[in-house]
Short mmCIF file of C-alpha atoms and ligand atoms in Angstrom, two decimals:
data_model
loop_
_atom_site.label_atom_id
_atom_site.label_comp_id
_atom_site.label_asym_id
_atom_site.label_seq_id
_atom_site.Cartn_x
_atom_site.Cartn_y
_atom_site.Cartn_z
CA MET A 1 6.97 -20.64 0.66
CA ALA A 2 3.98 -20.65 -1.58
CA PHE A 3 5.75 -18.87 -4.43
CA ILE A 4 4.22 -19.30 -7.82
CA THR A 5 6.53 -20.83 -10.43
CA ASN A 6 7.58 -19.17 -13.67
CA GLU A 7 6.06 -22.11 -15.56
CA THR A 8 2.69 -21.36 -13.97
CA LEU A 9 3.05 -17.67 -14.85
CA LEU A 10 3.83 -18.62 -18.44
CA GLN A 11 0.72 -20.79 -18.59
CA LEU A 12 -1.41 -17.99 -17.17
CA ALA A 13 0.02 -15.52 -19.70
CA LYS A 14 -0.97 -17.85 -22.51
CA GLU A 15 -4.40 -18.54 -21.07
CA TYR A 16 -5.42 -14.99 -20.14
CA GLY A 17 -3.26 -12.92 -22.48
CA THR A 18 -0.91 -10.08 -21.59
CA PRO A 19 -0.33 -7.63 -20.05
CA LEU A 20 -1.56 -9.49 -17.01
CA TYR A 21 -1.42 -9.00 -13.25
CA VAL A 22 -1.30 -12.22 -11.23
CA TYR A 23 -1.67 -12.29 -7.43
CA ASN A 24 -0.83 -15.34 -5.39
CA ALA A 25 -3.18 -14.95 -2.44
CA ASN A 26 -1.34 -17.47 -0.27
CA GLN A 27 1.68 -15.16 -0.19
CA ILE A 28 -0.54 -12.48 1.34
CA SER A 29 -1.52 -14.73 4.20
CA GLU A 30 2.10 -15.78 4.69
CA GLN A 31 3.08 -12.15 5.10
CA TYR A 32 0.20 -11.64 7.50
CA GLN A 33 1.38 -14.63 9.49
CA LYS A 34 4.85 -13.06 9.77
CA LEU A 35 3.29 -9.98 11.34
CA GLN A 36 1.18 -12.06 13.68
CA ASP A 37 4.22 -14.04 14.78
CA ALA A 38 6.38 -10.97 15.30
CA PHE A 39 3.72 -9.29 17.45
CA LYS A 40 2.29 -12.37 19.17
CA ASP A 41 3.10 -11.08 22.66
CA CYS A 42 1.67 -7.67 21.97
CA ASN A 43 -1.91 -6.43 21.73
CA ALA A 44 -1.61 -5.58 18.03
CA ARG A 45 -4.10 -5.08 15.21
CA PHE A 46 -3.23 -4.93 11.53
CA PHE A 47 -5.23 -2.83 9.08
CA TYR A 48 -4.42 -3.66 5.47
CA ALA A 49 -3.87 -0.35 3.62
CA CYS A 50 -6.00 -1.22 0.64
CA LYS A 51 -4.82 1.62 -1.56
CA ALA A 52 -1.96 -0.76 -2.43
CA LEU A 53 -4.33 -3.20 -4.15
CA SER A 54 -8.08 -2.97 -3.81
CA ASN A 55 -9.64 -5.60 -6.05
CA ILE A 56 -12.75 -6.76 -4.19
CA ASN A 57 -11.51 -10.36 -4.20
CA ILE A 58 -8.26 -9.36 -2.53
CA LEU A 59 -10.29 -7.46 0.07
CA LYS A 60 -12.46 -10.53 0.68
CA TYR A 61 -9.39 -12.70 1.01
CA VAL A 62 -7.85 -10.28 3.51
CA GLU A 63 -11.14 -10.17 5.42
CA GLN A 64 -11.24 -13.95 5.67
CA MET A 65 -7.62 -13.95 6.75
CA GLY A 66 -8.74 -11.97 9.80
CA ALA A 67 -6.99 -8.66 9.21
CA SER A 68 -8.69 -5.27 9.39
CA LEU A 69 -8.71 -2.56 6.72
CA ASP A 70 -7.22 0.93 6.35
CA CYS A 71 -9.02 3.14 3.85
CA VAL A 72 -8.04 6.54 2.49
CA SER A 73 -11.25 7.38 0.65
CA ILE A 74 -14.92 6.86 1.36
CA ASN A 75 -15.09 4.57 -1.65
CA GLU A 76 -12.44 2.32 -0.16
CA VAL A 77 -14.58 2.24 2.99
CA LYS A 78 -17.58 1.16 0.92
CA LEU A 79 -15.52 -1.48 -0.88
CA GLY A 80 -14.40 -2.77 2.51
CA LEU A 81 -17.97 -3.03 3.77
CA ARG A 82 -18.94 -4.77 0.56
CA ALA A 83 -16.07 -7.24 1.08
CA GLY A 84 -17.50 -8.15 4.47
CA PHE A 85 -15.47 -6.09 6.93
CA THR A 86 -17.62 -4.92 9.83
CA PRO A 87 -17.27 -1.16 10.54
CA ASP A 88 -15.19 -1.75 13.68
CA ARG A 89 -12.61 -3.47 11.46
CA ILE A 90 -12.30 -0.46 9.16
CA LEU A 91 -10.15 2.58 9.80
CA PHE A 92 -10.77 5.62 7.63
CA THR A 93 -7.59 7.71 7.23
CA PRO A 94 -8.29 10.33 4.57
CA ASN A 95 -6.49 13.62 4.11
CA CYS A 96 -7.67 16.92 2.67
CA VAL A 97 -11.25 15.68 2.32
CA ASP A 98 -14.22 17.86 3.17
CA PHE A 99 -16.27 17.41 6.29
CA ALA A 100 -19.06 15.67 4.39
CA GLU A 101 -16.75 12.75 3.60
CA ILE A 102 -15.73 12.40 7.26
CA ASP A 103 -19.39 12.62 8.22
CA GLU A 104 -20.26 9.83 5.81
CA GLY A 105 -17.59 7.66 7.43
CA LYS A 106 -19.17 8.39 10.80
CA GLN A 107 -22.62 7.42 9.50
CA LEU A 108 -21.11 4.13 8.29
CA GLY A 109 -19.76 3.55 11.79
CA VAL A 110 -16.08 3.09 10.97
CA ASN A 111 -13.05 4.24 12.97
CA LEU A 112 -12.12 7.77 11.99
CA ASN A 113 -8.66 9.21 11.74
CA ILE A 114 -8.72 13.02 11.68
CA ASP A 115 -5.72 14.81 10.19
CA ASN A 116 -6.73 18.44 10.25
CA ILE A 117 -7.58 20.90 13.02
CA SER A 118 -10.45 22.39 11.06
CA ILE A 119 -12.08 18.96 10.68
CA LEU A 120 -11.45 18.14 14.34
CA GLU A 121 -13.23 21.33 15.31
CA GLN A 122 -16.19 20.71 12.99
CA PHE A 123 -16.49 17.12 14.19
CA GLY A 124 -16.41 18.11 17.85
CA THR A 125 -18.93 20.88 17.28
CA LYS A 126 -21.35 18.46 15.68
CA TYR A 127 -20.83 15.31 17.74
CA GLY A 128 -19.02 16.32 20.94
CA GLY A 129 -17.73 13.19 22.64
CA SER A 130 -20.44 10.87 21.35
CA TYR A 131 -18.20 9.20 18.74
CA PRO A 132 -14.59 8.29 19.53
CA ILE A 133 -11.96 9.41 17.04
CA CYS A 134 -8.28 9.06 16.34
CA ILE A 135 -6.00 12.02 15.63
CA ARG A 136 -3.31 11.79 12.99
CA PHE A 137 -0.14 13.57 14.06
CA ASN A 138 2.80 14.69 12.05
CA PRO A 139 5.76 13.71 14.24
CA HIS A 140 8.30 15.58 12.06
CA ILE A 141 10.42 12.56 11.49
CA MET A 142 12.10 12.01 8.16
CA GLY A 143 11.44 8.46 7.05
CA GLY A 144 10.70 6.81 3.77
CA GLY A 145 12.45 5.58 0.67
CA ASN A 146 12.19 8.85 -1.21
CA TYR A 147 10.65 12.28 -0.89
CA LYS A 148 7.43 11.43 -2.72
CA ILE A 149 6.63 8.71 -0.22
CA SER A 150 7.81 10.48 2.93
CA THR A 151 4.83 11.79 4.84
CA GLY A 152 6.00 12.59 8.35
CA HIS A 153 8.47 15.42 7.76
CA ILE A 154 7.96 19.12 8.42
CA ASP A 155 6.95 20.03 4.86
CA SER A 156 4.45 17.22 4.54
CA LYS A 157 0.73 17.93 4.23
CA PHE A 158 -0.15 14.93 6.38
CA GLY A 159 -1.30 14.98 9.97
CA ILE A 160 -1.52 17.71 12.59
CA SER A 161 1.82 18.99 13.79
CA ILE A 162 2.85 17.81 17.25
CA HIS A 163 3.66 21.47 17.89
CA GLN A 164 -0.05 22.27 17.66
CA MET A 165 -0.80 20.20 20.74
CA ARG A 166 -1.94 23.24 22.73
CA HIS A 167 -4.51 24.07 20.11
CA ILE A 168 -5.68 20.45 19.85
CA GLU A 169 -6.07 20.26 23.61
CA ARG A 170 -8.15 23.43 23.65
CA ILE A 171 -10.52 22.04 21.03
CA VAL A 172 -10.71 18.58 22.60
CA LYS A 173 -11.39 20.01 26.05
CA THR A 174 -13.84 22.69 24.97
CA LEU A 175 -15.91 20.35 22.81
CA GLY A 176 -15.47 17.24 24.98
CA ILE A 177 -14.06 15.16 22.12
CA ASN A 178 -13.32 11.51 22.88
CA VAL A 179 -9.82 10.79 21.57
CA ALA A 180 -9.46 7.00 21.48
CA GLY A 181 -6.37 6.83 19.33
CA ILE A 182 -3.36 8.72 18.05
CA HIS A 183 -1.74 7.99 14.75
CA MET A 184 1.39 8.62 12.74
CA HIS A 185 2.52 7.35 9.35
CA THR A 186 5.93 8.59 8.35
CA GLY A 187 6.10 7.18 4.83
CA SER A 188 6.87 4.10 2.80
CA ASP A 189 9.99 1.98 2.38
CA ILE A 190 11.33 2.62 5.87
CA LYS A 191 14.20 0.21 6.39
CA ASP A 192 15.22 1.33 9.82
CA VAL A 193 13.30 -0.06 12.79
CA ASN A 194 14.52 2.95 14.78
CA VAL A 195 12.31 5.30 12.77
CA PHE A 196 9.28 3.46 14.18
CA LEU A 197 10.74 3.40 17.69
CA GLN A 198 11.53 7.11 17.56
CA GLY A 199 7.98 7.72 16.39
CA LEU A 200 6.67 5.55 19.20
CA GLU A 201 8.56 7.64 21.75
CA VAL A 202 6.84 10.73 20.38
CA MET A 203 3.49 8.91 20.51
CA PHE A 204 3.97 7.89 24.15
CA GLU A 205 4.66 11.50 24.99
CA LEU A 206 1.50 12.63 23.16
CA ALA A 207 -0.49 9.86 24.86
CA THR A 208 -0.19 11.60 28.22
CA HIS A 209 -2.52 14.30 26.89
CA PHE A 210 -5.40 11.88 26.21
CA PRO A 211 -6.81 10.00 29.21
CA ASN A 212 -9.24 7.86 27.15
CA LEU A 213 -6.61 6.54 24.79
CA LYS A 214 -7.18 2.95 23.62
CA PHE A 215 -4.62 2.59 20.85
CA ILE A 216 -1.54 4.03 19.22
CA ASP A 217 -1.41 3.62 15.46
CA LEU A 218 2.11 3.53 14.02
CA GLY A 219 0.99 3.49 10.39
CA SER A 220 3.18 1.57 8.05
CA GLY A 221 6.00 1.90 5.58
CA PHE A 222 7.57 -1.52 6.08
CA LYS A 223 10.11 -1.98 3.35
CA VAL A 224 10.07 -5.13 1.28
CA PRO A 225 13.02 -6.37 -0.79
CA TYR A 226 12.77 -5.44 -4.47
CA GLN A 227 16.30 -6.34 -5.49
CA GLU A 228 18.33 -9.31 -4.44
CA GLY A 229 20.24 -8.36 -1.31
CA ASP A 230 17.89 -5.44 -0.62
CA VAL A 231 17.52 -4.35 2.98
CA GLN A 232 14.05 -4.85 4.38
CA THR A 233 12.39 -3.83 7.60
CA ASP A 234 13.27 -6.39 10.22
CA ILE A 235 9.73 -7.25 11.31
CA GLN A 236 10.89 -9.71 13.99
CA LEU A 237 13.06 -7.04 15.57
CA LEU A 238 10.34 -4.42 15.26
CA GLY A 239 7.87 -6.77 16.94
CA LYS A 240 10.26 -7.44 19.78
CA LYS A 241 11.12 -3.77 20.35
CA VAL A 242 7.55 -2.54 20.11
CA THR A 243 6.35 -5.29 22.46
CA GLU A 244 9.01 -4.28 24.99
CA ALA A 245 8.16 -0.60 24.67
CA PHE A 246 4.44 -1.18 25.28
CA ARG A 247 5.17 -3.47 28.20
CA GLU A 248 7.35 -0.76 29.71
CA TYR A 249 4.66 1.84 29.06
CA ALA A 250 2.05 -0.33 30.79
CA LYS A 251 4.31 -0.76 33.79
CA GLU A 252 4.92 2.98 34.08
CA THR A 253 1.37 4.18 33.50
CA GLY A 254 -0.80 1.19 34.39
CA LYS A 255 -2.42 1.51 30.95
CA GLU A 256 -2.84 -1.33 28.47
CA ILE A 257 -2.88 0.28 25.06
CA GLN A 258 -3.25 -1.50 21.74
CA VAL A 259 -0.83 -0.92 18.87
CA TRP A 260 -2.22 -0.66 15.36
CA PHE A 261 -0.38 -0.92 12.06
CA GLU A 262 -1.47 -0.27 8.48
CA PRO A 263 0.67 -2.43 6.21
CA GLY A 264 0.00 -2.11 2.50
CA LYS A 265 3.07 -3.03 0.53
CA PHE A 266 4.27 -5.52 3.11
CA LEU A 267 1.17 -7.65 2.68
CA VAL A 268 0.67 -7.61 -1.08
CA SER A 269 3.85 -6.57 -2.88
CA GLU A 270 5.48 -9.97 -3.25
CA SER A 271 2.20 -11.68 -4.03
CA GLY A 272 1.98 -9.80 -7.33
CA TYR A 273 3.48 -10.60 -10.74
CA PHE A 274 3.10 -8.50 -13.84
CA ILE A 275 3.53 -10.31 -17.13
CA VAL A 276 4.16 -8.52 -20.42
CA LYS A 277 5.13 -9.57 -23.93
CA ALA A 278 8.19 -8.36 -25.81
CA ASN A 279 6.79 -6.65 -28.91
CA VAL A 280 10.04 -5.57 -30.48
CA ILE A 281 13.76 -5.75 -29.99
CA LYS A 282 15.42 -2.55 -31.10
CA GLN A 283 19.17 -2.20 -31.44
CA THR A 284 20.27 1.43 -31.26
CA THR A 285 23.72 2.96 -31.15
CA ALA A 286 23.47 3.09 -27.35
CA THR A 287 21.72 -0.05 -26.18
CA VAL A 288 19.36 -2.87 -27.04
CA PHE A 289 15.78 -1.98 -26.19
CA VAL A 290 13.09 -4.48 -25.42
CA GLY A 291 9.80 -2.75 -26.21
CA VAL A 292 6.97 -4.47 -24.34
CA ASN A 293 3.20 -4.37 -24.73
CA SER A 294 2.75 -2.22 -21.62
CA GLY A 295 4.07 0.98 -20.12
CA PHE A 296 3.91 3.28 -17.14
CA ASN A 297 0.17 3.37 -17.71
CA HIS A 298 0.16 -0.13 -16.19
CA LEU A 299 3.11 -0.04 -13.81
CA ILE A 300 4.18 3.46 -12.93
CA ARG A 301 6.55 2.74 -10.04
CA PRO A 302 9.80 2.71 -12.05
CA MET A 303 9.05 6.07 -13.73
CA PHE A 304 7.35 7.69 -10.73
CA TYR A 305 9.47 6.49 -7.82
CA ASP A 306 12.61 5.26 -9.61
CA ALA A 307 11.55 1.89 -8.27
CA TYR A 308 13.44 -1.26 -9.11
CA HIS A 309 11.51 -4.38 -10.11
CA ARG A 310 13.25 -7.64 -10.80
CA ILE A 311 12.51 -8.85 -14.33
CA LYS A 312 12.84 -12.28 -15.87
CA ASN A 313 12.33 -13.71 -19.33
CA ILE A 314 10.09 -16.65 -18.50
CA SER A 315 9.70 -17.98 -22.03
CA ASN A 316 13.43 -18.36 -22.71
CA PRO A 317 14.83 -19.16 -19.25
CA ASN A 318 17.91 -20.89 -20.63
CA GLY A 319 18.78 -18.33 -23.28
CA SER A 320 22.23 -16.77 -23.09
CA GLU A 321 22.38 -13.67 -20.96
CA ARG A 322 22.44 -10.25 -22.58
CA ILE A 323 22.04 -6.68 -21.43
CA TYR A 324 18.84 -4.81 -22.23
CA THR A 325 16.93 -1.64 -21.55
CA VAL A 326 13.30 -2.54 -21.00
CA VAL A 327 10.83 0.09 -22.14
CA GLY A 328 7.10 0.47 -22.59
CA ASN A 329 5.00 1.51 -25.57
CA ILE A 330 3.82 4.88 -24.25
CA CYS A 331 4.61 8.01 -26.23
CA GLU A 332 6.74 9.54 -23.56
CA THR A 333 9.94 8.35 -21.92
CA ASP A 334 8.78 5.11 -20.45
CA THR A 335 11.61 3.06 -19.03
CA PHE A 336 11.02 0.07 -16.80
CA ALA A 337 14.69 -0.81 -16.38
CA TRP A 338 18.14 0.15 -17.65
CA ASP A 339 21.00 -2.25 -18.24
CA ARG A 340 19.28 -5.42 -17.14
CA THR A 341 20.80 -8.79 -17.67
CA LEU A 342 18.11 -11.03 -19.09
CA ASN A 343 18.11 -14.37 -20.84
CA GLU A 344 18.07 -13.51 -24.53
CA VAL A 345 14.79 -11.82 -25.34
CA ARG A 346 13.15 -12.64 -28.66
CA GLU A 347 10.12 -10.88 -30.06
CA GLY A 348 7.08 -12.62 -28.55
CA ASP A 349 8.83 -13.66 -25.33
CA PHE A 350 7.11 -13.11 -21.99
CA LEU A 351 8.76 -11.07 -19.26
CA VAL A 352 7.63 -11.00 -15.67
CA PHE A 353 8.05 -8.12 -13.22
CA TYR A 354 8.22 -9.36 -9.65
CA ASN A 355 6.89 -7.58 -6.55
CA ALA A 356 4.16 -6.00 -8.59
CA GLY A 357 1.29 -6.50 -6.15
CA ALA A 358 1.44 -3.12 -4.43
CA TYR A 359 0.72 0.13 -6.29
CA GLY A 360 0.80 -1.71 -9.60
CA PHE A 361 -2.63 -2.17 -11.12
CA GLU A 362 -3.91 0.25 -8.53
CA MET A 363 -2.06 3.18 -10.11
CA SER A 364 -2.79 2.19 -13.68
CA SER A 365 -4.54 4.47 -16.15
CA ASN A 366 -5.82 4.63 -19.71
CA PHE A 367 -3.09 7.04 -20.81
CA ASN A 368 -2.55 6.87 -24.59
CA SER A 369 -6.04 5.33 -24.79
CA ARG A 370 -4.57 2.00 -23.90
CA LEU A 371 -6.60 -0.62 -22.13
CA LYS A 372 -6.04 -1.62 -18.53
CA PRO A 373 -4.77 -5.16 -17.99
CA ALA A 374 -6.68 -8.13 -16.60
CA GLU A 375 -6.09 -9.42 -13.07
CA VAL A 376 -5.91 -13.04 -11.97
CA MET A 377 -5.86 -14.29 -8.39
CA VAL A 378 -4.41 -17.68 -7.53
CA VAL A 379 -5.76 -19.23 -4.33
CA ASP A 380 -4.33 -22.56 -3.15
CA GLY A 381 -2.92 -23.09 -6.63
CA GLU A 382 -6.18 -22.39 -8.43
CA ALA A 383 -6.38 -19.42 -10.80
CA HIS A 384 -9.43 -17.13 -11.00
CA LEU A 385 -9.96 -14.19 -13.32
CA ILE A 386 -10.81 -11.30 -10.97
CA ARG A 387 -10.87 -8.43 -13.46
CA LYS A 388 -11.56 -8.57 -17.13
CA ARG A 389 -9.18 -6.77 -19.45
CA ASP A 390 -10.58 -3.41 -20.58
CA VAL A 391 -12.24 -3.39 -23.96
CA PHE A 392 -12.39 -0.51 -26.42
CA GLU A 393 -15.90 0.57 -25.27
CA ASP A 394 -14.55 1.17 -21.76
CA LEU A 395 -12.61 4.14 -23.11
CA LEU A 396 -15.85 5.82 -24.17
CA LYS A 397 -17.99 4.65 -21.26
CA ASN A 398 -18.30 8.00 -19.48
CA GLN A 399 -17.75 10.26 -22.43
CA VAL A 400 -20.65 12.31 -23.71
CA GLU A 401 -20.52 12.66 -27.46
CA VAL A 402 -21.97 16.07 -28.25
CA LEU A 403 -20.81 16.69 -31.78
C1 LIG B 1 -0.17 4.37 2.07
C2 LIG B 1 -0.50 4.27 3.49
C3 LIG B 1 -0.17 3.12 4.19
C4 LIG B 1 0.54 1.94 3.58
O1 LIG B 1 1.87 2.17 3.31
P1 LIG B 1 2.78 0.96 2.77
O2 LIG B 1 4.11 1.56 2.56
O3 LIG B 1 2.16 0.46 1.50
O4 LIG B 1 2.77 -0.10 3.80
C5 LIG B 1 -0.55 3.05 5.53
N1 LIG B 1 -1.21 4.08 6.13
C6 LIG B 1 -1.53 5.20 5.46
C7 LIG B 1 -2.25 6.27 6.18
C8 LIG B 1 -1.19 5.34 4.13
O5 LIG B 1 -1.49 6.47 3.49
#
């Protein structure tokens, strides 16, 4: 395992300052290798869902690793092209965008995933069957770690309901649309392999409606362990089951169909470390707070998703253990962790949050007019600054001073 040591993280914190995101690129390729191994007997393609972490250097690394790219906005598509992905290695899966954005994706030549009947109709009217597309379905399966990240249930805005198949067929037939793929993505943090298999059953059923089908896209949502002893998606088992299911499908129908996946968190979560400094220790009547030089403006997952991130005091690793509540410096309730056992934290100590690669920096903001952190990427043990820390002028960059 190419894990980065706490000593290295401490050095990087001192060299680049904090708060600091550090990504160990080699861990990304190790995760990719796990997927490749699990699906080696299957015709599988993996599209990295770059909304998890989209620094251009990460995208270039993923490109060189050989994976493809899943994009949810036209700007992600453009970043992907800039990083060197050819259009056939990019899948554009937006939702609730206007037709112009879909059209731009088409002009750029990428794979399109359409998640709305109105868009399907407009696309078919304009292009007929001249450009193959993929349709995103909502399979009405409840999956995902919590409601905010569950996308395949009945109340979700994502995809076209499987119950609208009649309508889809009418449009596809009337306009001669070439449906090359069908897609589902039921959410994030799905522990249970059966959720994917259930979804696959639904997909196989839908597949019978599309004679030109080339691939079935099962989206993502692979759960990674955040806490010790956490359940994670059993990728080996998933690979085995999916391989069997496709083999069976090929035997029954005579059709060799590819399976696509769009892992985000699975590829980059563990590669990321977020380092902060303890500004103050505050004893109250209820607890001992560690107030750090960051907040949910830099790592929103604990406040937004009730996410758990392991934390360690890397500058006092042998200090006696005490119980703390770790909070940020934002003027709003801003708790990273309650009741955490940490080696004694002194003012000035450095704490690291593990598993901070996915939806960490990517969801950061300038709330409270605070500056966004720097990002460092370590490749084969060598550190590179890949994003400069914001400076004060960045806050004013797009403001127009009229008074
Ligand atoms: C967010 C997203 C993903 C990635 O989900 P993870 O849980 O990070 O793996 C994949 N596909 C689509 C369409 C998404 O919106």
